[in-house]
PDB file of C-alpha atoms in Angstrom:
ATOM      1  CA  MET A 728      18.355  15.654  -6.749  1.00 59.00           C
ATOM      2  CA  PRO A 729      20.023  12.918  -4.655  1.00 77.00           C
ATOM      3  CA  ILE A 730      18.120   9.683  -4.134  1.00 90.00           C
ATOM      4  CA  GLU A 731      16.959   8.937  -0.595  1.00 95.00           C
ATOM      5  CA  PHE A 732      16.705   5.439   0.839  1.00 97.00           C
ATOM      6  CA  THR A 733      14.070   4.489   3.392  1.00 97.00           C
ATOM      7  CA  HIS A 734      14.201   1.319   5.476  1.00 97.00           C
ATOM      8  CA  VAL A 735      10.949  -0.633   5.696  1.00 95.00           C
ATOM      9  CA  PRO A 736      11.183  -3.146   8.574  1.00 92.00           C
ATOM     10  CA  GLY A 737       9.751  -6.593   8.022  1.00 86.00           C
ATOM     11  CA  LYS A 738       7.366  -8.485  10.259  1.00 75.00           C
ATOM     12  CA  PRO A 739       9.381 -11.406  11.683  1.00 65.00           C
ATOM     13  CA  ALA A 740       8.083 -14.470  13.503  1.00 58.00           C
ATOM     14  CA  ASN A 741       7.931 -12.678  16.860  1.00 55.00           C
ATOM     15  CA  GLY A 742       5.486 -10.207  15.278  1.00 62.00           C
ATOM     16  CA  SER A 743       7.491  -6.996  15.212  1.00 73.00           C
ATOM     17  CA  PHE A 744      10.831  -5.554  14.140  1.00 80.00           C
ATOM     18  CA  PHE A 745      10.557  -3.519  17.359  1.00 81.00           C
ATOM     19  CA  TYR A 746       9.873  -6.528  19.622  1.00 76.00           C
ATOM     20  CA  ASP A 747      13.008  -5.970  21.703  1.00 77.00           C
ATOM     21  CA  PHE A 748      13.783  -2.263  21.653  1.00 74.00           C
ATOM     22  CA  ALA A 749      17.242  -2.724  23.147  1.00 79.00           C
ATOM     23  CA  GLU A 750      18.137  -4.845  20.115  1.00 81.00           C
ATOM     24  CA  THR A 751      16.218  -2.486  17.849  1.00 85.00           C
ATOM     25  CA  ALA A 752      18.313   0.458  19.064  1.00 87.00           C
ATOM     26  CA  THR A 753      21.405  -1.277  17.648  1.00 89.00           C
ATOM     27  CA  LYS A 754      19.633  -1.789  14.326  1.00 90.00           C
ATOM     28  CA  LEU A 755      18.475   1.830  14.249  1.00 92.00           C
ATOM     29  CA  SER A 756      22.028   3.045  14.745  1.00 93.00           C
ATOM     30  CA  LEU A 757      23.229   0.819  11.903  1.00 93.00           C
ATOM     31  CA  ILE A 758      20.356   1.886   9.616  1.00 94.00           C
ATOM     32  CA  GLU A 759      21.272   5.507  10.237  1.00 93.00           C
ATOM     33  CA  ASP A 760      24.994   4.922   9.653  1.00 93.00           C
ATOM     34  CA  ALA A 761      24.359   2.827   6.514  1.00 93.00           C
ATOM     35  CA  GLY A 762      22.920   5.779   4.628  1.00 93.00           C
ATOM     36  CA  PHE A 763      19.189   5.294   5.108  1.00 96.00           C
ATOM     37  CA  ARG A 764      17.471   8.642   5.524  1.00 96.00           C
ATOM     38  CA  LYS A 765      14.101   7.423   6.816  1.00 97.00           C
ATOM     39  CA  LEU A 766      12.463   4.529   8.666  1.00 97.00           C
ATOM     40  CA  VAL A 767       8.868   3.381   8.150  1.00 97.00           C
ATOM     41  CA  VAL A 768       6.984   2.582  11.360  1.00 95.00           C
ATOM     42  CA  ASP A 769       4.176   0.166  10.497  1.00 92.00           C
ATOM     43  CA  ASP A 770       3.768  -2.283  13.372  1.00 86.00           C
ATOM     44  CA  PRO A 771       1.187  -5.103  13.307  1.00 81.00           C
ATOM     45  CA  ALA A 772      -0.193  -3.848  16.639  1.00 81.00           C
ATOM     46  CA  GLY A 773      -1.670  -0.763  14.970  1.00 84.00           C
ATOM     47  CA  LEU A 774      -1.704   3.009  15.210  1.00 87.00           C
ATOM     48  CA  LEU A 775      -1.270   3.612  18.938  1.00 88.00           C
ATOM     49  CA  THR A 776       1.691   1.241  19.073  1.00 89.00           C
ATOM     50  CA  ASN A 777       3.084   2.969  15.977  1.00 92.00           C
ATOM     51  CA  MET A 778       2.998   6.294  17.797  1.00 94.00           C
ATOM     52  CA  ASP A 779       4.853   4.852  20.789  1.00 93.00           C
ATOM     53  CA  ILE A 780       7.481   3.249  18.541  1.00 92.00           C
ATOM     54  CA  ALA A 781       7.861   6.484  16.601  1.00 95.00           C
ATOM     55  CA  ALA A 782       8.528   8.380  19.843  1.00 95.00           C
ATOM     56  CA  GLN A 783      11.188   5.876  20.935  1.00 92.00           C
ATOM     57  CA  THR A 784      12.808   5.910  17.493  1.00 94.00           C
ATOM     58  CA  LEU A 785      13.002   9.702  17.427  1.00 95.00           C
ATOM     59  CA  ASP A 786      14.531   9.662  20.932  1.00 93.00           C
ATOM     60  CA  ARG A 787      17.204   7.096  20.016  1.00 90.00           C
ATOM     61  CA  THR A 788      18.354   8.531  16.682  1.00 92.00           C
ATOM     62  CA  GLY A 789      19.900  11.827  15.712  1.00 91.00           C
ATOM     63  CA  SER A 790      19.053  12.296  12.045  1.00 94.00           C
ATOM     64  CA  LEU A 791      16.805   9.404  10.998  1.00 96.00           C
ATOM     65  CA  GLU A 792      13.373  10.593   9.887  1.00 97.00           C
ATOM     66  CA  VAL A 793      10.320   8.599  10.957  1.00 97.00           C
ATOM     67  CA  VAL A 794       7.578   7.789   8.451  1.00 98.00           C
ATOM     68  CA  LEU A 795       4.602   7.072  10.700  1.00 97.00           C
ATOM     69  CA  THR A 796       1.913   4.810   9.227  1.00 95.00           C
ATOM     70  CA  HIS A 797      -1.513   6.203  10.089  1.00 94.00           C
ATOM     71  CA  TRP A 798      -5.176   5.485   9.386  1.00 91.00           C
ATOM     72  CA  ALA A 799      -8.045   7.954   9.414  1.00 89.00           C
ATOM     73  CA  GLY A 800     -10.776   7.085  11.865  1.00 80.00           C
ATOM     74  CA  VAL A 801      -8.853   5.167  14.514  1.00 87.00           C
ATOM     75  CA  ILE A 802      -8.695   8.218  16.781  1.00 90.00           C
ATOM     76  CA  GLU A 803     -10.488  11.548  16.493  1.00 93.00           C
ATOM     77  CA  PRO A 804      -8.795  14.279  14.418  1.00 96.00           C
ATOM     78  CA  THR A 805      -8.406  16.640  17.385  1.00 96.00           C
ATOM     79  CA  VAL A 806      -6.674  13.957  19.464  1.00 95.00           C
ATOM     80  CA  ALA A 807      -4.510  12.828  16.535  1.00 96.00           C
ATOM     81  CA  ALA A 808      -3.508  16.409  15.714  1.00 97.00           C
ATOM     82  CA  ARG A 809      -2.253  17.031  19.278  1.00 97.00           C
ATOM     83  CA  GLN A 810      -0.367  13.735  19.473  1.00 96.00           C
ATOM     84  CA  LEU A 811       1.236  14.143  16.053  1.00 97.00           C
ATOM     85  CA  ALA A 812       2.238  17.742  16.791  1.00 97.00           C
ATOM     86  CA  ALA A 813       3.868  16.525  20.015  1.00 96.00           C
ATOM     87  CA  LEU A 814       5.756  13.811  18.087  1.00 96.00           C
ATOM     88  CA  ASP A 815       6.887  16.361  15.496  1.00 96.00           C
ATOM     89  CA  ARG A 816       8.225  18.592  18.304  1.00 96.00           C
ATOM     90  CA  ARG A 817       9.864  15.617  20.009  1.00 95.00           C
ATOM     91  CA  GLY A 818      11.796  14.730  16.862  1.00 95.00           C
ATOM     92  CA  GLY A 819      12.693  18.299  15.957  1.00 95.00           C
ATOM     93  CA  GLY A 820      10.787  18.072  12.680  1.00 95.00           C
ATOM     94  CA  ARG A 821      11.843  14.519  11.710  1.00 97.00           C
ATOM     95  CA  LEU A 822       8.298  13.173  11.329  1.00 97.00           C
ATOM     96  CA  SER A 823       6.153  12.530   8.264  1.00 97.00           C
ATOM     97  CA  LEU A 824       2.717  10.945   8.028  1.00 97.00           C
ATOM     98  CA  ARG A 825       1.999   7.927   5.819  1.00 97.00           C
ATOM     99  CA  VAL A 826      -1.768   7.640   5.371  1.00 96.00           C
ATOM    100  CA  LEU A 827      -3.102   4.247   4.293  1.00 92.00           C
ATOM    101  CA  SER A 828      -6.615   3.366   3.205  1.00 86.00           C
ATOM    102  CA  GLU A 829      -6.667  -0.316   4.125  1.00 67.00           C
ATOM    103  CA  PRO A 830      -8.979  -1.145   7.051  1.00 50.00           C
ATOM    104  CA  LEU A 831      -7.427  -2.483  10.216  1.00 40.00           C
ATOM    105  CA  GLU A 832      -8.448  -5.751  11.820  1.00 40.00           C
ATOM    106  CA  ASP A 833      -9.404  -4.374  15.194  1.00 38.00           C
ATOM    107  CA  SER A 834     -12.420  -3.449  17.292  1.00 39.00           C
ATOM    108  CA  ASP A 835     -13.002  -0.291  15.257  1.00 41.00           C
ATOM    109  CA  ALA A 836     -13.341  -2.148  11.938  1.00 42.00           C
ATOM    110  CA  GLU A 837     -17.158  -2.314  12.027  1.00 44.00           C
ATOM    111  CA  ALA A 838     -17.387   1.439  12.598  1.00 46.00           C
ATOM    112  CA  ARG A 839     -15.336   2.263   9.521  1.00 49.00           C
ATOM    113  CA  PRO A 840     -17.005   3.294   6.289  1.00 48.00           C
ATOM    114  CA  VAL A 841     -17.383   0.700   3.576  1.00 62.00           C
ATOM    115  CA  GLY A 842     -16.818   1.373  -0.077  1.00 81.00           C
ATOM    116  CA  HIS A 843     -13.697   2.620  -1.811  1.00 83.00           C
ATOM    117  CA  GLY A 844     -15.015   6.108  -2.559  1.00 88.00           C
ATOM    118  CA  VAL A 845     -16.346   6.621   0.959  1.00 89.00           C
ATOM    119  CA  VAL A 846     -13.023   5.566   2.502  1.00 91.00           C
ATOM    120  CA  TRP A 847     -11.172   8.189   0.474  1.00 94.00           C
ATOM    121  CA  GLN A 848     -13.773  10.883   1.217  1.00 94.00           C
ATOM    122  CA  ARG A 849     -13.220  10.224   4.897  1.00 94.00           C
ATOM    123  CA  ILE A 850      -9.425  10.421   4.487  1.00 96.00           C
ATOM    124  CA  ASP A 851      -9.825  13.723   2.633  1.00 97.00           C
ATOM    125  CA  GLU A 852     -11.931  15.292   5.381  1.00 97.00           C
ATOM    126  CA  TYR A 853      -9.601  13.929   8.056  1.00 97.00           C
ATOM    127  CA  LEU A 854      -6.498  15.460   6.454  1.00 97.00           C
ATOM    128  CA  VAL A 855      -8.251  18.798   5.906  1.00 97.00           C
ATOM    129  CA  LEU A 856      -9.055  18.851   9.626  1.00 97.00           C
ATOM    130  CA  LEU A 857      -5.508  17.949  10.665  1.00 97.00           C
ATOM    131  CA  LYS A 858      -4.121  20.812   8.595  1.00 97.00           C
ATOM    132  CA  ARG A 859      -6.648  23.274  10.019  1.00 97.00           C
ATOM    133  CA  LEU A 860      -5.833  22.168  13.558  1.00 97.00           C
ATOM    134  CA  TRP A 861      -2.102  22.610  12.905  1.00 97.00           C
ATOM    135  CA  SER A 862      -2.517  26.083  11.418  1.00 96.00           C
ATOM    136  CA  ASN A 863      -5.418  27.820  13.153  1.00 95.00           C
ATOM    137  CA  ASP A 864      -4.683  30.420  15.809  1.00 94.00           C
ATOM    138  CA  ARG A 865      -8.086  30.157  17.477  1.00 96.00           C
ATOM    139  CA  PRO A 866     -10.670  27.406  18.136  1.00 97.00           C
ATOM    140  CA  PHE A 867     -13.033  26.503  15.296  1.00 97.00           C
ATOM    141  CA  ASP A 868     -16.125  24.371  14.715  1.00 97.00           C
ATOM    142  CA  HIS A 869     -16.552  21.881  11.901  1.00 97.00           C
ATOM    143  CA  GLU A 870     -19.523  19.795  10.785  1.00 97.00           C
ATOM    144  CA  GLY A 871     -18.733  17.399   7.965  1.00 96.00           C
ATOM    145  CA  ALA A 872     -19.864  14.113   6.500  1.00 94.00           C
ATOM    146  CA  PHE A 873     -17.673  12.084   8.877  1.00 94.00           C
ATOM    147  CA  TYR A 874     -16.455  14.382  11.669  1.00 95.00           C
ATOM    148  CA  SER A 875     -17.983  16.901  14.016  1.00 95.00           C
ATOM    149  CA  VAL A 876     -15.600  19.220  15.848  1.00 96.00           C
ATOM    150  CA  ARG A 877     -16.451  21.845  18.458  1.00 96.00           C
ATOM    151  CA  GLY A 878     -13.792  24.276  19.569  1.00 97.00           C
ATOM    152  CA  GLY A 879     -11.047  22.419  17.735  1.00 96.00           C
ATOM    153  CA  PHE A 880      -7.632  23.803  18.628  1.00 97.00           C
ATOM    154  CA  VAL A 881      -4.031  22.614  19.061  1.00 96.00           C
ATOM    155  CA  PRO A 882      -2.235  25.144  21.297  1.00 95.00           C
ATOM    156  CA  ARG A 883       1.286  23.789  20.681  1.00 95.00           C
ATOM    157  CA  LYS A 884       2.026  23.233  17.018  1.00 95.00           C
ATOM    158  CA  GLY A 885       4.844  21.095  15.654  1.00 94.00           C
ATOM    159  CA  PRO A 886       7.899  22.567  13.888  1.00 94.00           C
ATOM    160  CA  HIS A 887       6.225  22.012  10.520  1.00 92.00           C
ATOM    161  CA  GLY A 888       2.793  23.249  11.537  1.00 93.00           C
ATOM    162  CA  ALA A 889       0.343  22.400   8.745  1.00 94.00           C
ATOM    163  CA  ASP A 890       3.279  21.584   6.448  1.00 95.00           C
ATOM    164  CA  LEU A 891       3.999  18.223   8.082  1.00 96.00           C
ATOM    165  CA  ALA A 892       4.856  15.987   5.101  1.00 97.00           C
ATOM    166  CA  MET A 893       1.989  13.742   3.973  1.00 97.00           C
ATOM    167  CA  ARG A 894       2.474  10.482   2.083  1.00 98.00           C
ATOM    168  CA  LEU A 895      -0.342   8.805   0.165  1.00 97.00           C
ATOM    169  CA  GLY A 896      -0.682   6.340  -2.685  1.00 96.00           C
ATOM    170  CA  GLY A 897      -3.304   4.573  -4.778  1.00 94.00           C
ATOM    171  CA  GLN A 898      -4.189   3.980  -8.415  1.00 94.00           C
ATOM    172  CA  SER A 899      -7.898   4.712  -8.698  1.00 94.00           C
ATOM    173  CA  GLY A 900      -9.146   8.092  -9.844  1.00 95.00           C
ATOM    174  CA  THR A 901     -10.599   8.731  -6.371  1.00 95.00           C
ATOM    175  CA  ALA A 902      -7.330   7.902  -4.598  1.00 95.00           C
ATOM    176  CA  LEU A 903      -5.322  10.046  -7.018  1.00 97.00           C
ATOM    177  CA  LYS A 904      -7.681  12.977  -6.509  1.00 97.00           C
ATOM    178  CA  VAL A 905      -7.167  12.911  -2.723  1.00 97.00           C
ATOM    179  CA  ALA A 906      -3.426  12.326  -3.075  1.00 97.00           C
ATOM    180  CA  GLY A 907      -3.196  15.179  -5.562  1.00 97.00           C
ATOM    181  CA  ARG A 908      -4.728  17.498  -2.994  1.00 97.00           C
ATOM    182  CA  HIS A 909      -2.721  16.404   0.045  1.00 97.00           C
ATOM    183  CA  ALA A 910       0.376  14.328  -0.758  1.00 98.00           C
ATOM    184  CA  ASP A 911       3.898  15.705  -0.586  1.00 97.00           C
ATOM    185  CA  VAL A 912       5.222  12.210  -1.343  1.00 98.00           C
ATOM    186  CA  PHE A 913       3.314   9.772  -3.541  1.00 98.00           C
ATOM    187  CA  GLU A 914       4.051   6.118  -2.797  1.00 98.00           C
ATOM    188  CA  LEU A 915       3.965   4.302  -6.119  1.00 97.00           C
ATOM    189  CA  ALA A 916       2.609   0.841  -6.828  1.00 95.00           C
ATOM    190  CA  ALA A 917       4.889  -1.931  -8.020  1.00 95.00           C
ATOM    191  CA  GLY A 918       5.299  -2.296 -11.759  1.00 95.00           C
ATOM    192  CA  SER A 919       7.652  -2.181 -14.700  1.00 95.00           C
ATOM    193  CA  PRO A 920       9.420   1.137 -15.364  1.00 96.00           C
ATOM    194  CA  ASP A 921       6.830   1.902 -18.057  1.00 97.00           C
ATOM    195  CA  GLU A 922       3.900   1.148 -15.738  1.00 97.00           C
ATOM    196  CA  VAL A 923       5.458   3.235 -12.992  1.00 97.00           C
ATOM    197  CA  ARG A 924       6.059   6.109 -15.449  1.00 98.00           C
ATOM    198  CA  ARG A 925       2.353   6.139 -16.387  1.00 97.00           C
ATOM    199  CA  LEU A 926       1.304   6.225 -12.730  1.00 97.00           C
ATOM    200  CA  ILE A 927       3.729   9.103 -12.082  1.00 98.00           C
ATOM    201  CA  GLU A 928       2.128  11.051 -14.926  1.00 97.00           C
ATOM    202  CA  ARG A 929      -1.375  10.426 -13.556  1.00 97.00           C
ATOM    203  CA  ALA A 930      -0.391  11.410 -10.001  1.00 97.00           C
ATOM    204  CA  ARG A 931       1.402  14.538 -11.179  1.00 97.00           C
ATOM    205  CA  GLY A 932      -1.629  15.498 -13.266  1.00 97.00           C
ATOM    206  CA  ALA A 933      -3.915  15.108 -10.229  1.00 97.00           C
ATOM    207  CA  ALA A 934      -1.588  17.266  -8.126  1.00 97.00           C
ATOM    208  CA  ALA A 935      -1.384  19.890 -10.909  1.00 97.00           C
ATOM    209  CA  GLU A 936      -5.140  20.446 -10.569  1.00 96.00           C
ATOM    210  CA  HIS A 937      -4.369  21.856  -7.118  1.00 95.00           C
ATOM    211  CA  GLY A 938      -1.287  23.768  -8.262  1.00 95.00           C
ATOM    212  CA  ARG A 939       0.970  21.183  -6.608  1.00 94.00           C
ATOM    213  CA  GLY A 940       2.344  19.223  -9.582  1.00 91.00           C
ATOM    214  CA  ALA A 941       5.877  20.577  -9.294  1.00 90.00           C
ATOM    215  CA  ARG A 942       6.203  19.870  -5.564  1.00 91.00           C
ATOM    216  CA  LEU A 943       5.058  16.234  -5.620  1.00 96.00           C
ATOM    217  CA  ARG A 944       7.845  13.724  -4.942  1.00 97.00           C
ATOM    218  CA  PHE A 945       7.722   9.993  -5.673  1.00 98.00           C
ATOM    219  CA  ALA A 946       8.743   6.977  -3.592  1.00 98.00           C
ATOM    220  CA  LEU A 947       8.946   3.405  -4.899  1.00 98.00           C
ATOM    221  CA  PRO A 948       8.556   0.366  -2.590  1.00 97.00           C
ATOM    222  CA  VAL A 949      11.298  -2.184  -3.296  1.00 97.00           C
ATOM    223  CA  ARG A 950      11.707  -5.622  -1.721  1.00 95.00           C
ATOM    224  CA  ILE A 951      15.103  -7.291  -1.812  1.00 94.00           C
ATOM    225  CA  ARG A 952      14.817 -11.067  -2.109  1.00 89.00           C
ATOM    226  CA  PRO A 953      17.569 -13.635  -1.564  1.00 77.00           C
ATOM    227  CA  ASP A 954      18.875 -15.390  -4.684  1.00 70.00           C
ATOM    228  CA  GLY A 955      16.879 -18.499  -5.508  1.00 60.00           C
ATOM    229  CA  TRP A 956      13.876 -17.377  -3.447  1.00 64.00           C
ATOM    230  CA  ALA A 957      10.644 -19.031  -4.611  1.00 57.00           C
ATOM    231  CA  GLY A 958       8.066 -17.784  -2.133  1.00 62.00           C
ATOM    232  CA  THR A 959       4.881 -15.767  -2.623  1.00 68.00           C
ATOM    233  CA  PRO A 960       5.590 -12.507  -4.480  1.00 73.00           C
ATOM    234  CA  ASP A 961       4.916  -9.165  -2.827  1.00 72.00           C
ATOM    235  CA  HIS A 962       2.608  -7.342  -5.223  1.00 78.00           C
ATOM    236  CA  LYS A 963       3.021  -4.077  -3.312  1.00 87.00           C
ATOM    237  CA  ALA A 964       6.747  -3.727  -4.035  1.00 94.00           C
ATOM    238  CA  VAL A 965       9.137  -4.092  -6.940  1.00 95.00           C
ATOM    239  CA  GLU A 966      11.123  -7.256  -6.225  1.00 94.00           C
ATOM    240  CA  ILE A 967      14.843  -7.449  -6.968  1.00 94.00           C
ATOM    241  CA  ALA A 968      17.535  -9.974  -6.110  1.00 92.00           C
ATOM    242  CA  GLY A 969      21.236 -10.528  -6.527  1.00 90.00           C
ATOM    243  CA  PRO A 970      24.556  -9.046  -5.411  1.00 90.00           C
ATOM    244  CA  PRO A 971      24.765  -5.316  -4.545  1.00 89.00           C
ATOM    245  CA  ALA A 972      25.876  -4.245  -8.031  1.00 91.00           C
ATOM    246  CA  ARG A 973      22.946  -6.049  -9.678  1.00 93.00           C
ATOM    247  CA  LEU A 974      20.539  -4.494  -7.168  1.00 94.00           C
ATOM    248  CA  ALA A 975      21.863  -1.034  -7.994  1.00 94.00           C
ATOM    249  CA  LEU A 976      21.496  -1.656 -11.739  1.00 95.00           C
ATOM    250  CA  ALA A 977      17.889  -2.782 -11.213  1.00 95.00           C
ATOM    251  CA  LEU A 978      17.062   0.494  -9.434  1.00 96.00           C
ATOM    252  CA  LEU A 979      18.646   2.885 -11.942  1.00 95.00           C
ATOM    253  CA  PRO A 980      15.865   2.673 -14.598  1.00 95.00           C
ATOM    254  CA  TYR A 981      13.367   3.711 -11.925  1.00 96.00           C
ATOM    255  CA  ALA A 982      15.570   6.549 -10.710  1.00 95.00           C
ATOM    256  CA  ALA A 983      15.704   7.815 -14.296  1.00 94.00           C
ATOM    257  CA  LEU A 984      11.911   8.329 -14.131  1.00 95.00           C
ATOM    258  CA  GLY A 985      12.355  11.022 -11.501  1.00 93.00           C
ATOM    259  CA  ILE A 986      11.776   8.844  -8.432  1.00 96.00           C
ATOM    260  CA  GLU A 987      13.557  10.430  -5.498  1.00 95.00           C
ATOM    261  CA  GLU A 988      13.107   7.760  -2.826  1.00 97.00           C
ATOM    262  CA  PHE A 989      13.402   3.984  -2.649  1.00 98.00           C
ATOM    263  CA  MET A 990      11.571   2.277   0.224  1.00 97.00           C
ATOM    264  CA  ILE A 991      13.701  -0.819   0.857  1.00 96.00           C
ATOM    265  CA  GLY A 992      12.210  -3.887   2.535  1.00 94.00           C
ATOM    266  CA  GLY A 993      13.460  -7.436   3.009  1.00 92.00           C
ATOM    267  CA  ILE A 994      16.679  -6.596   4.879  1.00 92.00           C
ATOM    268  CA  ASP A 995      16.388  -6.768   8.660  1.00 88.00           C
ATOM    269  CA  ARG A 996      19.577  -8.565   9.713  1.00 88.00           C
ATOM    270  CA  LEU A 997      22.505  -6.411  10.725  1.00 89.00           C
ATOM    271  CA  GLY A 998      24.819  -7.785   8.038  1.00 91.00           C
ATOM    272  CA  GLU A 999      22.233  -7.213   5.299  1.00 91.00           C
ATOM    273  CA  ILE A1000      21.578  -3.640   6.400  1.00 92.00           C
ATOM    274  CA  ALA A1001      25.292  -2.835   6.488  1.00 93.00           C
ATOM    275  CA  ARG A1002      25.976  -4.444   3.110  1.00 92.00           C
ATOM    276  CA  ILE A1003      23.119  -2.698   1.301  1.00 93.00           C
ATOM    277  CA  GLY A1004      24.172   0.625   2.797  1.00 91.00           C
ATOM    278  CA  ARG A1005      27.878   0.177   2.117  1.00 90.00           C
ATOM    279  CA  GLU A1006      27.497  -1.152  -1.427  1.00 93.00           C
ATOM    280  CA  THR A1007      24.094  -0.780  -3.108  1.00 94.00           C
ATOM    281  CA  ILE A1008      23.225   2.683  -1.769  1.00 94.00           C
ATOM    282  CA  THR A1009      26.727   3.911  -2.563  1.00 93.00           C
ATOM    283  CA  LEU A1010      26.641   2.443  -6.083  1.00 93.00           C
ATOM    284  CA  VAL A1011      23.273   4.041  -6.892  1.00 94.00           C
ATOM    285  CA  ALA A1012      24.358   7.416  -5.515  1.00 90.00           C
ATOM    286  CA  ASN A1013      27.645   7.358  -7.431  1.00 90.00           C
ATOM    287  CA  SER A1014      25.994   6.272 -10.691  1.00 90.00           C
ATOM    288  CA  LEU A1015      23.425   9.059 -10.486  1.00 88.00           C
ATOM    289  CA  ALA A1016      26.094  11.618  -9.597  1.00 85.00           C
ATOM    290  CA  ARG A1017      28.088  10.605 -12.691  1.00 85.00           C
ATOM    291  CA  ARG A1018      25.012  10.834 -14.908  1.00 79.00           C
ATOM    292  CA  GLU A1019      24.184  14.283 -13.554  1.00 77.00           C
ATOM    293  CA  ALA A1020      27.753  15.463 -14.144  1.00 76.00           C
ATOM    294  CA  GLU A1021      27.551  14.287 -17.768  1.00 74.00           C
ATOM    295  CA  ILE A1022      24.420  16.333 -18.490  1.00 67.00           C
ATOM    296  CA  PRO A1023      25.392  19.744 -19.988  1.00 62.00           C
ATOM    297  CA  GLN A1024      24.318  22.617 -17.772  1.00 55.00           C
ATOM    298  CA  PRO A1025      22.109  25.326 -19.340  1.00 53.00           C
ATOM    299  CA  GLY A1026      24.300  27.966 -20.994  1.00 55.00           C
ATOM    300  CA  ALA A1027      27.489  25.915 -20.635  1.00 48.00           C
ATOM    301  CA  PHE A1028      27.823  25.249 -24.386  1.00 45.00           C
ATOM    302  CA  THR A1029      27.094  28.859 -25.283  1.00 46.00           C
ATOM    303  CA  SER A1030      29.612  30.246 -22.815  1.00 41.00           C
ATOM    304  CA  HIS A1031      32.267  27.772 -23.971  1.00 45.00           C
ATOM    305  CA  SER A1032      31.677  28.650 -27.628  1.00 41.00           C
ATOM    306  CA  ILE A1033      31.910  32.385 -26.954  1.00 40.00           C
ATOM    307  CA  ALA A1034      35.139  31.907 -25.035  1.00 43.00           C
ATOM    308  CA  GLU A1035      36.631  29.904 -27.915  1.00 44.00           C
ATOM    309  CA  HIS A1036      35.526  32.537 -30.438  1.00 45.00           C
ATOM    310  CA  ARG A1037      37.115  35.338 -28.440  1.00 45.00           C
ATOM    311  CA  ALA A1038      40.299  33.335 -27.980  1.00 46.00           C
ATOM    312  CA  GLY A1039      40.464  32.852 -31.768  1.00 46.00           C
TER     313      GLY A1039
END
């Protein structure tokens, strides 16, 4: 399975990677050409701004997939389901939903549930409702612990319907339980290859309880730091530094764990984006292709031996 690379924009001094969308359009084109498959939209302004940015990004790119950062509880499930279905249609199926549990610092913060378990219970109910709204063929009612819906219905579904890709993460048993039920992509926490391997096993086990263990994919956040950097570490991402070849070598042990996506942050300048795409992404892809070619295919040895025996 080829490795995918996702670009995670930083938050520069002006507050947003998308501050000037004319300039951003140039960056988006370069990100797409450099070999990045996806772009994370996670703007400091919050969910509604994220949706607007996602729409503009889908309009201005041809193949780049948008990973839309989303929080349960900011807008009602019925409203969110319609807006997300419209975005999915607008991008021709190039949308996925990244659901975070962290509270936002906005006017809705006081209305949000407190307590880790309660937050994840709310996310669980929210995602169940989204999937029902994207799949039902007639209006339905719902009365749950956090949401009350009357006549819930989305007349125009997105290309994926209820199969819109969901991305979740977390390390607690509660978070893993919800991710195991809903996640198509599990966003891993930073750690050594051994720590990441253990988290993969736990997440896959949680998904297996819902018959989804084999379909769960894994993404690792990675932050590229300049050589000699001595700032505050980013505990949410694996930090690597050095020339492109060293960066590629640092990623290979994680790829060997079965990770299929690297979420790359720390490169927002045009030259950095081009260099990482031209060199690091290419080096990782070529190294993995060589390793895959060196692995004997099932039955290859047997067939070869039989052919030699017959020839003799």
